GROMACS .gro file of C-alpha atoms in nm:
model
  441
    1UNK     CA    1  -0.320   9.365   1.024
    2UNK     CA    2  -0.158   9.293   1.363
    3UNK     CA    3  -0.362   9.097   1.612
    4UNK     CA    4  -0.493   9.289   1.912
    5UNK     CA    5  -0.307   9.180   2.228
    6UNK     CA    6  -0.527   9.007   2.485
    7UNK     CA    7  -0.658   9.212   2.773
    8UNK     CA    8  -0.479   9.157   3.104
    9UNK     CA    9  -0.697   8.992   3.372
   10UNK     CA   10  -0.756   9.226   3.667
   11UNK     CA   11  -0.792   9.051   4.008
   12UNK     CA   12  -0.682   8.726   3.850
   13UNK     CA   13  -0.473   8.452   4.011
   14UNK     CA   14  -0.141   8.595   4.139
   15UNK     CA   15   0.181   8.399   4.094
   16UNK     CA   16   0.270   8.150   4.368
   17UNK     CA   17   0.565   8.348   4.517
   18UNK     CA   18   0.355   8.665   4.517
   19UNK     CA   19   0.067   8.482   4.684
   20UNK     CA   20   0.300   8.347   4.956
   21UNK     CA   21   0.440   8.695   5.026
   22UNK     CA   22   0.092   8.849   5.039
   23UNK     CA   23  -0.034   8.572   5.269
   24UNK     CA   24   0.255   8.627   5.514
   25UNK     CA   25   0.196   9.002   5.526
   26UNK     CA   26  -0.181   8.977   5.561
   27UNK     CA   27  -0.164   8.706   5.829
   28UNK     CA   28   0.036   8.940   6.053
   29UNK     CA   29  -0.181   9.239   5.966
   30UNK     CA   30  -0.497   9.046   6.053
   31UNK     CA   31  -0.372   8.947   6.398
   32UNK     CA   32  -0.242   9.301   6.452
   33UNK     CA   33  -0.576   9.440   6.341
   34UNK     CA   34  -0.759   9.243   6.608
   35UNK     CA   35  -0.517   9.379   6.871
   36UNK     CA   36  -0.570   9.726   6.724
   37UNK     CA   37  -0.948   9.691   6.759
   38UNK     CA   38  -0.905   9.588   7.122
   39UNK     CA   39  -0.674   9.884   7.192
   40UNK     CA   40  -0.920  10.128   7.037
   41UNK     CA   41  -1.206   9.991   7.248
   42UNK     CA   42  -0.993  10.012   7.564
   43UNK     CA   43  -0.899  10.372   7.479
   44UNK     CA   44  -1.261  10.475   7.429
   45UNK     CA   45  -1.382  10.304   7.747
   46UNK     CA   46  -1.091  10.440   7.953
   47UNK     CA   47  -1.125  10.797   7.825
   48UNK     CA   48  -1.498  10.799   7.902
   49UNK     CA   49  -1.481  10.629   8.242
   50UNK     CA   50  -1.435  10.772   8.593
   51UNK     CA   51  -1.062  10.702   8.540
   52UNK     CA   52  -1.039  10.940   8.244
   53UNK     CA   53  -0.810  11.175   8.440
   54UNK     CA   54  -0.557  10.890   8.477
   55UNK     CA   55  -0.572  10.836   8.099
   56UNK     CA   56  -0.498  11.203   8.034
   57UNK     CA   57  -0.220  11.210   8.294
   58UNK     CA   58  -0.044  10.909   8.143
   59UNK     CA   59  -0.087  11.032   7.785
   60UNK     CA   60   0.054  11.377   7.867
   61UNK     CA   61   0.339  11.257   8.091
   62UNK     CA   62   0.676  11.381   7.956
   63UNK     CA   63   1.008  11.199   7.959
   64UNK     CA   64   1.317  11.181   7.740
   65UNK     CA   65   1.646  11.363   7.688
   66UNK     CA   66   1.581  11.740   7.684
   67UNK     CA   67   1.942  11.816   7.583
   68UNK     CA   68   1.880  11.632   7.256
   69UNK     CA   69   1.542  11.796   7.198
   70UNK     CA   70   1.362  11.470   7.281
   71UNK     CA   71   1.152  11.558   7.588
   72UNK     CA   72   0.820  11.419   7.462
   73UNK     CA   73   0.489  11.313   7.610
   74UNK     CA   74   0.383  10.948   7.607
   75UNK     CA   75   0.135  11.034   7.331
   76UNK     CA   76   0.410  11.193   7.121
   77UNK     CA   77   0.649  10.903   7.179
   78UNK     CA   78   0.386  10.666   7.040
   79UNK     CA   79   0.303  10.883   6.737
   80UNK     CA   80   0.654  11.007   6.656
   81UNK     CA   81   0.853  10.709   6.786
   82UNK     CA   82   0.659  10.382   6.773
   83UNK     CA   83   0.486  10.469   6.446
   84UNK     CA   84   0.831  10.499   6.288
   85UNK     CA   85   0.849  10.118   6.314
   86UNK     CA   86   0.511  10.099   6.139
   87UNK     CA   87   0.635  10.323   5.858
   88UNK     CA   88   0.961  10.126   5.834
   89UNK     CA   89   0.757   9.811   5.771
   90UNK     CA   90   0.542  10.006   5.522
   91UNK     CA   91   0.858  10.119   5.342
   92UNK     CA   92   0.984   9.760   5.323
   93UNK     CA   93   0.649   9.643   5.186
   94UNK     CA   94   0.647   9.924   4.930
   95UNK     CA   95   1.002   9.835   4.821
   96UNK     CA   96   0.900   9.469   4.783
   97UNK     CA   97   0.600   9.566   4.572
   98UNK     CA   98   0.819   9.790   4.353
   99UNK     CA   99   1.089   9.525   4.301
  100UNK     CA  100   0.911   9.187   4.289
  101UNK     CA  101   0.544   9.259   4.359
  102UNK     CA  102   0.243   9.402   4.179
  103UNK     CA  103   0.406   9.744   4.125
  104UNK     CA  104   0.719   9.612   3.951
  105UNK     CA  105   0.593   9.686   3.598
  106UNK     CA  106   0.382   9.980   3.473
  107UNK     CA  107   0.122   9.740   3.331
  108UNK     CA  108   0.053   9.564   3.662
  109UNK     CA  109   0.096   9.879   3.871
  110UNK     CA  110  -0.138  10.101   3.672
  111UNK     CA  111  -0.472   9.977   3.807
  112UNK     CA  112  -0.399   9.969   4.182
  113UNK     CA  113  -0.204  10.296   4.161
  114UNK     CA  114  -0.485  10.472   3.973
  115UNK     CA  115  -0.740  10.331   4.218
  116UNK     CA  116  -0.531  10.440   4.518
  117UNK     CA  117  -0.467  10.790   4.381
  118UNK     CA  118  -0.838  10.838   4.310
  119UNK     CA  119  -0.907  10.695   4.656
  120UNK     CA  120  -0.693  10.973   4.803
  121UNK     CA  121  -0.794  11.263   4.580
  122UNK     CA  122  -1.172  11.219   4.592
  123UNK     CA  123  -1.197  11.200   4.976
  124UNK     CA  124  -0.982  11.515   5.000
  125UNK     CA  125  -1.218  11.683   4.754
  126UNK     CA  126  -1.522  11.573   4.959
  127UNK     CA  127  -1.359  11.722   5.269
  128UNK     CA  128  -1.280  12.048   5.087
  129UNK     CA  129  -1.634  12.090   4.952
  130UNK     CA  130  -1.786  12.015   5.295
  131UNK     CA  131  -1.569  12.259   5.492
  132UNK     CA  132  -1.599  12.535   5.231
  133UNK     CA  133  -1.977  12.503   5.243
  134UNK     CA  134  -1.968  12.520   5.624
  135UNK     CA  135  -1.698  12.784   5.658
  136UNK     CA  136  -1.452  12.547   5.828
  137UNK     CA  137  -1.075  12.500   5.817
  138UNK     CA  138  -0.899  12.334   5.524
  139UNK     CA  139  -0.618  12.213   5.753
  140UNK     CA  140  -0.763  11.861   5.776
  141UNK     CA  141  -0.793  11.796   5.402
  142UNK     CA  142  -0.552  11.498   5.421
  143UNK     CA  143  -0.723  11.319   5.714
  144UNK     CA  144  -0.966  11.104   5.506
  145UNK     CA  145  -0.705  10.998   5.249
  146UNK     CA  146  -0.547  10.689   5.412
  147UNK     CA  147  -0.677  10.331   5.443
  148UNK     CA  148  -0.589  10.129   5.753
  149UNK     CA  149  -0.502   9.783   5.621
  150UNK     CA  150  -0.480   9.625   5.969
  151UNK     CA  151  -0.823   9.752   6.075
  152UNK     CA  152  -0.975   9.647   5.739
  153UNK     CA  153  -0.833   9.296   5.766
  154UNK     CA  154  -0.948   9.271   6.126
  155UNK     CA  155  -1.303   9.331   6.001
  156UNK     CA  156  -1.255   9.050   5.750
  157UNK     CA  157  -1.119   8.824   6.023
  158UNK     CA  158  -1.418   8.890   6.247
  159UNK     CA  159  -1.653   8.819   5.956
  160UNK     CA  160  -1.455   8.508   5.848
  161UNK     CA  161  -1.502   8.612   5.486
  162UNK     CA  162  -1.323   8.386   5.235
  163UNK     CA  163  -1.193   8.678   5.032
  164UNK     CA  164  -0.993   8.558   4.727
  165UNK     CA  165  -0.618   8.616   4.728
  166UNK     CA  166  -0.640   8.860   4.438
  167UNK     CA  167  -0.883   9.086   4.625
  168UNK     CA  168  -0.669   9.075   4.940
  169UNK     CA  169  -0.359   9.156   4.735
  170UNK     CA  170  -0.540   9.447   4.571
  171UNK     CA  171  -0.645   9.579   4.912
  172UNK     CA  172  -0.286   9.546   5.038
  173UNK     CA  173  -0.148   9.730   4.733
  174UNK     CA  174  -0.404  10.008   4.776
  175UNK     CA  175  -0.300  10.050   5.138
  176UNK     CA  176   0.072  10.048   5.051
  177UNK     CA  177   0.028  10.316   4.784
  178UNK     CA  178  -0.184  10.545   4.996
  179UNK     CA  179   0.054  10.495   5.291
  180UNK     CA  180   0.322  10.633   5.058
  181UNK     CA  181   0.092  10.921   4.970
  182UNK     CA  182   0.031  10.989   5.339
  183UNK     CA  183   0.406  10.986   5.408
  184UNK     CA  184   0.467  11.239   5.129
  185UNK     CA  185   0.186  11.458   5.259
  186UNK     CA  186   0.325  11.448   5.614
  187UNK     CA  187   0.674  11.533   5.486
  188UNK     CA  188   0.561  11.816   5.258
  189UNK     CA  189   0.270  11.979   5.441
  190UNK     CA  190   0.308  11.900   5.812
  191UNK     CA  191   0.653  12.031   5.892
  192UNK     CA  192   0.765  12.268   6.167
  193UNK     CA  193   1.041  12.527   6.135
  194UNK     CA  194   1.319  12.349   5.953
  195UNK     CA  195   1.664  12.301   6.107
  196UNK     CA  196   1.882  12.254   5.800
  197UNK     CA  197   2.187  12.135   5.995
  198UNK     CA  198   1.985  11.855   6.154
  199UNK     CA  199   1.832  11.764   5.819
  200UNK     CA  200   2.179  11.757   5.661
  201UNK     CA  201   2.290  11.520   5.937
  202UNK     CA  202   1.987  11.296   5.874
  203UNK     CA  203   2.062  11.292   5.501
  204UNK     CA  204   2.426  11.200   5.573
  205UNK     CA  205   2.302  10.918   5.799
  206UNK     CA  206   2.079  10.784   5.519
  207UNK     CA  207   2.375  10.793   5.278
  208UNK     CA  208   2.581  10.589   5.529
  209UNK     CA  209   2.285  10.349   5.565
  210UNK     CA  210   2.275  10.309   5.185
  211UNK     CA  211   2.651  10.247   5.160
  212UNK     CA  212   2.640   9.986   5.439
  213UNK     CA  213   2.362   9.804   5.251
  214UNK     CA  214   2.545   9.809   4.919
  215UNK     CA  215   2.869   9.695   5.085
  216UNK     CA  216   2.678   9.398   5.234
  217UNK     CA  217   2.769   9.504   5.589
  218UNK     CA  218   2.569   9.288   5.834
  219UNK     CA  219   2.493   9.322   6.204
  220UNK     CA  220   2.216   9.502   6.388
  221UNK     CA  221   2.475   9.693   6.596
  222UNK     CA  222   2.552   9.901   6.285
  223UNK     CA  223   2.194   9.974   6.181
  224UNK     CA  224   2.002  10.023   6.506
  225UNK     CA  225   2.218  10.310   6.644
  226UNK     CA  226   2.235  10.465   6.297
  227UNK     CA  227   1.857  10.438   6.255
  228UNK     CA  228   1.791  10.598   6.594
  229UNK     CA  229   2.031  10.882   6.507
  230UNK     CA  230   1.857  10.942   6.172
  231UNK     CA  231   1.519  10.942   6.348
  232UNK     CA  232   1.635  11.194   6.614
  233UNK     CA  233   1.794  11.422   6.354
  234UNK     CA  234   1.481  11.424   6.139
  235UNK     CA  235   1.268  11.498   6.444
  236UNK     CA  236   1.490  11.792   6.538
  237UNK     CA  237   1.505  11.896   6.173
  238UNK     CA  238   1.134  11.976   6.172
  239UNK     CA  239   1.015  11.691   5.947
  240UNK     CA  240   0.786  11.433   6.105
  241UNK     CA  241   1.018  11.163   6.234
  242UNK     CA  242   0.814  10.875   6.087
  243UNK     CA  243   0.955  10.972   5.746
  244UNK     CA  244   1.285  10.822   5.867
  245UNK     CA  245   1.117  10.481   5.885
  246UNK     CA  246   0.995  10.473   5.525
  247UNK     CA  247   1.326  10.615   5.397
  248UNK     CA  248   1.525  10.333   5.561
  249UNK     CA  249   1.268  10.076   5.444
  250UNK     CA  250   1.313  10.187   5.084
  251UNK     CA  251   1.693  10.168   5.115
  252UNK     CA  252   1.703   9.809   5.248
  253UNK     CA  253   1.796   9.548   4.987
  254UNK     CA  254   1.499   9.342   4.870
  255UNK     CA  255   1.673   9.099   4.632
  256UNK     CA  256   1.879   8.841   4.819
  257UNK     CA  257   2.231   8.732   4.724
  258UNK     CA  258   2.314   8.370   4.639
  259UNK     CA  259   2.452   8.301   4.987
  260UNK     CA  260   2.150   8.453   5.166
  261UNK     CA  261   1.834   8.273   5.272
  262UNK     CA  262   1.658   8.608   5.314
  263UNK     CA  263   1.734   8.957   5.191
  264UNK     CA  264   1.790   9.229   5.455
  265UNK     CA  265   1.443   9.369   5.378
  266UNK     CA  266   1.278   9.028   5.422
  267UNK     CA  267   1.468   8.958   5.744
  268UNK     CA  268   1.392   9.301   5.890
  269UNK     CA  269   1.028   9.278   5.786
  270UNK     CA  270   0.988   8.935   5.949
  271UNK     CA  271   1.138   9.066   6.273
  272UNK     CA  272   0.955   9.399   6.289
  273UNK     CA  273   0.617   9.321   6.133
  274UNK     CA  274   0.479   9.143   6.444
  275UNK     CA  275   0.623   9.421   6.666
  276UNK     CA  276   0.464   9.688   6.448
  277UNK     CA  277   0.123   9.525   6.413
  278UNK     CA  278   0.101   9.378   6.762
  279UNK     CA  279   0.264   9.647   6.980
  280UNK     CA  280   0.350   9.977   6.811
  281UNK     CA  281   0.025  10.049   6.627
  282UNK     CA  282  -0.203   9.930   6.913
  283UNK     CA  283  -0.011  10.149   7.163
  284UNK     CA  284  -0.051  10.445   6.929
  285UNK     CA  285  -0.425  10.369   6.905
  286UNK     CA  286  -0.447  10.342   7.283
  287UNK     CA  287  -0.326  10.700   7.327
  288UNK     CA  288  -0.479  10.848   7.009
  289UNK     CA  289  -0.832  10.702   7.011
  290UNK     CA  290  -0.929  10.814   7.361
  291UNK     CA  291  -1.185  11.079   7.269
  292UNK     CA  292  -1.501  11.192   7.444
  293UNK     CA  293  -1.820  11.033   7.315
  294UNK     CA  294  -2.065  11.244   7.516
  295UNK     CA  295  -2.384  11.364   7.351
  296UNK     CA  296  -2.243  11.712   7.308
  297UNK     CA  297  -1.919  11.584   7.151
  298UNK     CA  298  -2.108  11.356   6.911
  299UNK     CA  299  -2.334  11.646   6.820
  300UNK     CA  300  -2.030  11.855   6.728
  301UNK     CA  301  -1.908  11.578   6.498
  302UNK     CA  302  -2.221  11.605   6.285
  303UNK     CA  303  -2.262  11.983   6.304
  304UNK     CA  304  -1.902  12.104   6.269
  305UNK     CA  305  -1.768  12.118   5.910
  306UNK     CA  306  -1.424  11.966   5.975
  307UNK     CA  307  -1.534  11.633   6.129
  308UNK     CA  308  -1.830  11.618   5.892
  309UNK     CA  309  -1.587  11.655   5.602
  310UNK     CA  310  -1.381  11.366   5.739
  311UNK     CA  311  -1.687  11.140   5.756
  312UNK     CA  312  -1.797  11.238   5.405
  313UNK     CA  313  -1.448  11.178   5.271
  314UNK     CA  314  -1.390  10.838   5.432
  315UNK     CA  315  -1.737  10.693   5.375
  316UNK     CA  316  -1.853  10.842   5.044
  317UNK     CA  317  -1.527  10.973   4.898
  318UNK     CA  318  -1.335  10.647   4.934
  319UNK     CA  319  -1.614  10.443   4.772
  320UNK     CA  320  -1.655  10.680   4.478
  321UNK     CA  321  -1.283  10.739   4.430
  322UNK     CA  322  -1.163  10.377   4.435
  323UNK     CA  323  -1.458  10.230   4.247
  324UNK     CA  324  -1.465  10.499   3.978
  325UNK     CA  325  -1.087  10.497   3.942
  326UNK     CA  326  -1.080  10.118   3.905
  327UNK     CA  327  -1.371  10.111   3.662
  328UNK     CA  328  -1.233  10.386   3.440
  329UNK     CA  329  -0.886  10.227   3.438
  330UNK     CA  330  -1.036   9.891   3.340
  331UNK     CA  331  -1.260  10.061   3.083
  332UNK     CA  332  -0.987  10.256   2.907
  333UNK     CA  333  -0.684  10.027   2.949
  334UNK     CA  334  -0.618   9.669   2.847
  335UNK     CA  335  -0.718   9.535   3.191
  336UNK     CA  336  -1.036   9.332   3.236
  337UNK     CA  337  -1.212   9.209   3.547
  338UNK     CA  338  -1.158   8.847   3.651
  339UNK     CA  339  -1.465   8.665   3.508
  340UNK     CA  340  -1.517   8.485   3.841
  341UNK     CA  341  -1.573   8.818   4.015
  342UNK     CA  342  -1.817   9.105   3.970
  343UNK     CA  343  -1.798   9.480   4.007
  344UNK     CA  344  -1.996   9.432   4.328
  345UNK     CA  345  -1.676   9.283   4.472
  346UNK     CA  346  -1.478   9.595   4.381
  347UNK     CA  347  -1.754   9.808   4.536
  348UNK     CA  348  -1.729   9.608   4.860
  349UNK     CA  349  -1.351   9.649   4.861
  350UNK     CA  350  -1.382  10.025   4.799
  351UNK     CA  351  -1.621  10.047   5.093
  352UNK     CA  352  -1.380   9.853   5.313
  353UNK     CA  353  -1.104  10.099   5.218
  354UNK     CA  354  -1.304  10.370   5.394
  355UNK     CA  355  -1.169  10.234   5.723
  356UNK     CA  356  -0.907  10.497   5.797
  357UNK     CA  357  -0.761  10.471   6.144
  358UNK     CA  358  -0.388  10.481   6.224
  359UNK     CA  359  -0.263  10.730   5.964
  360UNK     CA  360  -0.590  10.926   5.966
  361UNK     CA  361  -0.562  10.977   6.343
  362UNK     CA  362  -0.196  11.076   6.303
  363UNK     CA  363  -0.271  11.337   6.035
  364UNK     CA  364  -0.564  11.464   6.245
  365UNK     CA  365  -0.324  11.522   6.535
  366UNK     CA  366  -0.082  11.706   6.307
  367UNK     CA  367  -0.353  11.917   6.143
  368UNK     CA  368  -0.530  12.022   6.465
  369UNK     CA  369  -0.277  11.982   6.749
  370UNK     CA  370  -0.426  12.011   7.097
  371UNK     CA  371  -0.755  12.168   6.987
  372UNK     CA  372  -1.121  12.082   7.040
  373UNK     CA  373  -1.160  12.051   6.662
  374UNK     CA  374  -0.883  11.792   6.667
  375UNK     CA  375  -1.075  11.583   6.922
  376UNK     CA  376  -1.389  11.609   6.708
  377UNK     CA  377  -1.189  11.502   6.400
  378UNK     CA  378  -1.060  11.197   6.590
  379UNK     CA  379  -1.417  11.105   6.683
  380UNK     CA  380  -1.514  11.151   6.318
  381UNK     CA  381  -1.242  10.909   6.208
  382UNK     CA  382  -1.374  10.647   6.452
  383UNK     CA  383  -1.736  10.697   6.346
  384UNK     CA  384  -1.651  10.693   5.974
  385UNK     CA  385  -1.437  10.381   6.013
  386UNK     CA  386  -1.716  10.202   6.199
  387UNK     CA  387  -1.970  10.308   5.934
  388UNK     CA  388  -1.745  10.190   5.650
  389UNK     CA  389  -1.686   9.859   5.831
  390UNK     CA  390  -2.059   9.795   5.874
  391UNK     CA  391  -2.139   9.886   5.511
  392UNK     CA  392  -1.853   9.667   5.385
  393UNK     CA  393  -1.969   9.379   5.606
  394UNK     CA  394  -2.314   9.393   5.448
  395UNK     CA  395  -2.175   9.399   5.094
  396UNK     CA  396  -1.917   9.127   5.159
  397UNK     CA  397  -2.172   8.898   5.325
  398UNK     CA  398  -2.386   8.911   5.011
  399UNK     CA  399  -2.089   8.783   4.808
  400UNK     CA  400  -1.955   8.535   5.063
  401UNK     CA  401  -2.089   8.226   4.882
  402UNK     CA  402  -1.890   8.321   4.573
  403UNK     CA  403  -1.583   8.394   4.784
  404UNK     CA  404  -1.607   8.055   4.958
  405UNK     CA  405  -1.615   7.869   4.626
  406UNK     CA  406  -1.314   8.064   4.492
  407UNK     CA  407  -1.127   8.017   4.820
  408UNK     CA  408  -1.179   7.641   4.813
  409UNK     CA  409  -1.064   7.622   4.450
  410UNK     CA  410  -0.755   7.831   4.525
  411UNK     CA  411  -0.652   7.617   4.824
  412UNK     CA  412  -0.734   7.264   4.705
  413UNK     CA  413  -0.421   7.049   4.740
  414UNK     CA  414  -0.519   6.689   4.664
  415UNK     CA  415  -0.160   6.567   4.618
  416UNK     CA  416  -0.057   6.727   4.952
  417UNK     CA  417   0.265   6.874   4.810
  418UNK     CA  418   0.218   7.212   4.976
  419UNK     CA  419   0.128   7.390   4.651
  420UNK     CA  420  -0.242   7.434   4.561
  421UNK     CA  421  -0.339   7.226   4.260
  422UNK     CA  422  -0.462   7.530   4.070
  423UNK     CA  423  -0.101   7.643   4.025
  424UNK     CA  424  -0.003   7.305   3.882
  425UNK     CA  425  -0.297   7.290   3.643
  426UNK     CA  426  -0.261   7.653   3.533
  427UNK     CA  427   0.061   7.662   3.330
  428UNK     CA  428   0.037   8.038   3.280
  429UNK     CA  429   0.038   8.088   3.657
  430UNK     CA  430   0.344   7.865   3.692
  431UNK     CA  431   0.518   8.047   3.406
  432UNK     CA  432   0.447   8.377   3.577
  433UNK     CA  433   0.577   8.239   3.905
  434UNK     CA  434   0.913   8.117   3.775
  435UNK     CA  435   1.075   8.444   3.660
  436UNK     CA  436   0.955   8.622   3.971
  437UNK     CA  437   1.097   8.345   4.189
  438UNK     CA  438   1.428   8.368   4.008
  439UNK     CA  439   1.431   8.745   4.041
  440UNK     CA  440   1.361   8.719   4.414
  441UNK     CA  441   1.655   8.483   4.444
   0.00000   0.00000   0.00000
């Protein structure tokens, strides 16, 4: 009788190259998240101050090139233009995960993908049940589906929680997968009248982009004008222009050649990640989070079915979806929870994933453009994100002693060689690191 294969550890120690890549991404996201928090606070204060008319005037000011169909307001430039950089970085991160990261094999991808899919489906179901019971509009069903990784990590940074690398990597993978889901939803369900000639031009531009990458053509002067043209064509084609960003991110080469220190995806990600996290997303938040927080407006949030559905989806739906999806996947697959951690840690992470900000606000704008319901939905996103952050903070604080011990073990480097000792003692971790390092090279 054949021996039963051992169960794969879930939330175990990642390989050293994977840990380094995750650390770089999360370091930038954490700093960007703090800037994002500041921008959101400024937007709320400004929009509810005596200078609120100046806020509205600036947000609605139009400029651009009308002849090219690009006469947009400042608010639209930030959501359709600057967020394209955010989605380009998300596309690069997704490509990295698919090629050399935690999504590169079905076995390692199954758990975070199942958790992320459940974390999207269950909040949408909560929204649907809430609005059907209250006789509201189903247009906002996708609003509570996305997790904001920058905002979530900013909460962790403020708390100074020593979250283990595996939990941070799992949170990052969840966010990457549901960012992809959000992109697909935007492309499929939030489109205007389609201009097929413009879309054909955008597709031709992406083909040229692909050929340039495969031919190893280098130089930003090729890619920047081409990328702007693809973005403008997609915008005029009726598909949300941010889709151009993720499409180009997925096309960029992730595996470097022998004569390259960095692959094009790595190089582009290093250049654009700080710009995305520190400038583009905060500017979007500045002009998207400025909603009224008067007593009447707050009352509408808790009495109108659409915003109430958003709160239910982000706070309760995310927790139930991610925790249940993770538990069932671990129960019925060969994965097992890291013995150093408890299911309380997964519950805390699921609660933290209820922080939906950037993409949730974007989908809210697309679902309810220029309406009072849209403003109430934005307020609901802010309230739900704050609620999820506070609940997660309570849960994470209770586990912080365990996290601190694991963090210290993970980072102990007594021989000062730049590699934590745990990777030199754990031969399985080093074995796992080597093929991945070779593949990345």
